Amino acid sequence: MIFKIAISDKKKTKKEGRVVQLKNLRENLLKKVYKVYIRPYCRRILFSFLRKIWKTPDAREFTTETLKGLLAWKPDFSKIKKVLPHKDYPELGGGISRIETCGRDDTIFITGRFRSGTTLLWNIFRHTKGIVAYYEPFNERRWFDPKIRGNYIDTSHKGVSNYWQEYENMEFLAKYYEGWWINKNLYMDRDFWAPKMKRYIELLIENARGRSVLQFNRVDFRLPWLKANFPKAKIIHIYRNPRDQWCSFLQDINAFGPNDKIGEFYSKDEFYLLTWCEDLKYHFPFLDPCQASHPYELFYYLWYLSFIFGKSFADFSFSFESLIESPESVISRMYELLGLPSLDEIILNKLIKRPLIGKWRNYADDNWFKNIESKCEKVLHDFIFINFTNKK
């Protein structure tokens, strides 16, 4: 009797398991159909209708009236005298007499694209005496919140057991963190108004029990803002061969081939490529995913722009390959610039695990990459350098 009940329970459990599997399969299928077919179709219809409306004289008049005076949103203070009222009214706030956190000269920022070696560089700083290294402060996992961050560790991050150690007991950062930092306004000029972002960074610096290092993957095109708001901080820039970086970006090079179409890439986009392009296309029109034949085209545009921005704003810039080939030389030069003591070579060699260089050859041949890169460079040259030359 007991045996029969056990078999019955087992069958029941199996049946329930199949029901759950079918339910999950159905939900995933519906999500995919919505994301790939229904949502794009509805968006096309809606925005096609809106574009037709916006071409009418009434819509143009309405837009002009609404935007009048708002495009140059920040008043021109260049001719305004920097004066304080405290001489006449000493009872007022007292002005700014202390050295603000944003004016400190011991802060270090790391910038680089996803899969460029920023985690390795962060981990090297993490093992440096007197340094408090914060991992991706803008990350959506909100390292300061134990309920949200979870326990997942990327297995490709060798020698990393957690990302959040430095954020312990900093739940107060939730008051300042804003979700748009990960996918909106990815370009910020020096005058961009983001007081919460600034204060969030300041609090990380102020609460570090040592010299602070902040490793970013989302400030490539916010460096003008970062440099304007933290003018004395040192910026370290790391970059990587874009072909190998693309393969690392895919994680599995067989997941999306050189002949696959960009419409099929949405489900394979592990590192926000299309999200970044959708936001940045209003500043760099060629980043519109609809205009690209293959996602590597968009990837290379972003890589090239990030390279230019990094080289322009960084105090020290180097390639991932040079760090792998000559770690002692690269780190010693960088640490000398930063005024840091040299790192023990034994520790350094333990942290660096040499990846396969030139993996891109297993993805596509040289001509395939070169054709896309040449096309992108022509567009970038026309967009950036011709306009720059004409302005001069």
PDB file of N, CA and C in Angstrom, residues 4-20:
ATOM      1  N   LYS A   4       2.513   1.667  -3.318  1.00  0.00           N
ATOM      2  CA  LYS A   4       1.603   2.233  -4.317  1.00  0.00           C
ATOM      3  C   LYS A   4       1.446   3.735  -4.150  1.00  0.00           C
ATOM      4  N   ILE A   5       1.354   4.159  -2.903  1.00  0.00           N
ATOM      5  CA  ILE A   5       1.214   5.602  -2.620  1.00  0.00           C
ATOM      6  C   ILE A   5       2.465   6.352  -3.081  1.00  0.00           C
ATOM      7  N   ALA A   6       3.638   5.727  -2.815  1.00  0.00           N
ATOM      8  CA  ALA A   6       4.912   6.346  -3.218  1.00  0.00           C
ATOM      9  C   ALA A   6       4.982   6.503  -4.729  1.00  0.00           C
ATOM     10  N   ILE A   7       4.547   5.430  -5.458  1.00  0.00           N
ATOM     11  CA  ILE A   7       4.546   5.493  -6.932  1.00  0.00           C
ATOM     12  C   ILE A   7       3.568   6.560  -7.409  1.00  0.00           C
ATOM     13  N   SER A   8       2.414   6.586  -6.766  1.00  0.00           N
ATOM     14  CA  SER A   8       1.396   7.577  -7.125  1.00  0.00           C
ATOM     15  C   SER A   8       1.909   8.992  -6.919  1.00  0.00           C
ATOM     16  N   ASP A   9       2.587   9.211  -5.767  1.00  0.00           N
ATOM     17  CA  ASP A   9       3.157  10.544  -5.477  1.00  0.00           C
ATOM     18  C   ASP A   9       4.231  10.908  -6.489  1.00  0.00           C
ATOM     19  N   LYS A  10       5.014   9.891  -6.867  1.00  0.00           N
ATOM     20  CA  LYS A  10       6.088  10.134  -7.835  1.00  0.00           C
ATOM     21  C   LYS A  10       5.517  10.549  -9.185  1.00  0.00           C
ATOM     22  N   LYS A  11       4.455   9.828  -9.616  1.00  0.00           N
ATOM     23  CA  LYS A  11       3.801  10.175 -10.886  1.00  0.00           C
ATOM     24  C   LYS A  11       3.203  11.565 -10.831  1.00  0.00           C
ATOM     25  N   LYS A  12       2.614  11.857  -9.669  1.00  0.00           N
ATOM     26  CA  LYS A  12       1.996  13.172  -9.479  1.00  0.00           C
ATOM     27  C   LYS A  12       3.044  14.282  -9.557  1.00  0.00           C
ATOM     28  N   THR A  13       4.201  14.036  -8.902  1.00  0.00           N
ATOM     29  CA  THR A  13       5.303  15.011  -8.927  1.00  0.00           C
ATOM     30  C   THR A  13       5.814  15.218 -10.344  1.00  0.00           C
ATOM     31  N   LYS A  14       5.981  14.092 -11.097  1.00  0.00           N
ATOM     32  CA  LYS A  14       6.431  14.184 -12.484  1.00  0.00           C
ATOM     33  C   LYS A  14       5.461  14.988 -13.324  1.00  0.00           C
ATOM     34  N   LYS A  15       4.166  14.704 -13.120  1.00  0.00           N
ATOM     35  CA  LYS A  15       3.130  15.409 -13.870  1.00  0.00           C
ATOM     36  C   LYS A  15       3.159  16.899 -13.558  1.00  0.00           C
ATOM     37  N   GLU A  16       3.273  17.218 -12.263  1.00  0.00           N
ATOM     38  CA  GLU A  16       3.349  18.631 -11.867  1.00  0.00           C
ATOM     39  C   GLU A  16       4.582  19.303 -12.453  1.00  0.00           C
ATOM     40  N   GLY A  17       5.688  18.539 -12.480  1.00  0.00           N
ATOM     41  CA  GLY A  17       6.929  19.078 -13.058  1.00  0.00           C
ATOM     42  C   GLY A  17       6.758  19.390 -14.532  1.00  0.00           C
ATOM     43  N   ARG A  18       6.064  18.472 -15.262  1.00  0.00           N
ATOM     44  CA  ARG A  18       5.816  18.713 -16.697  1.00  0.00           C
ATOM     45  C   ARG A  18       4.919  19.928 -16.897  1.00  0.00           C
ATOM     46  N   VAL A  19       3.921  20.070 -16.035  1.00  0.00           N
ATOM     47  CA  VAL A  19       3.000  21.219 -16.122  1.00  0.00           C
ATOM     48  C   VAL A  19       3.777  22.528 -15.944  1.00  0.00           C
ATOM     49  N   VAL A  20       4.676  22.536 -14.940  1.00  0.00           N
ATOM     50  CA  VAL A  20       5.490  23.735 -14.685  1.00  0.00           C
ATOM     51  C   VAL A  20       6.394  24.025 -15.875  1.00  0.00           C
TER      52      VAL A  20
END
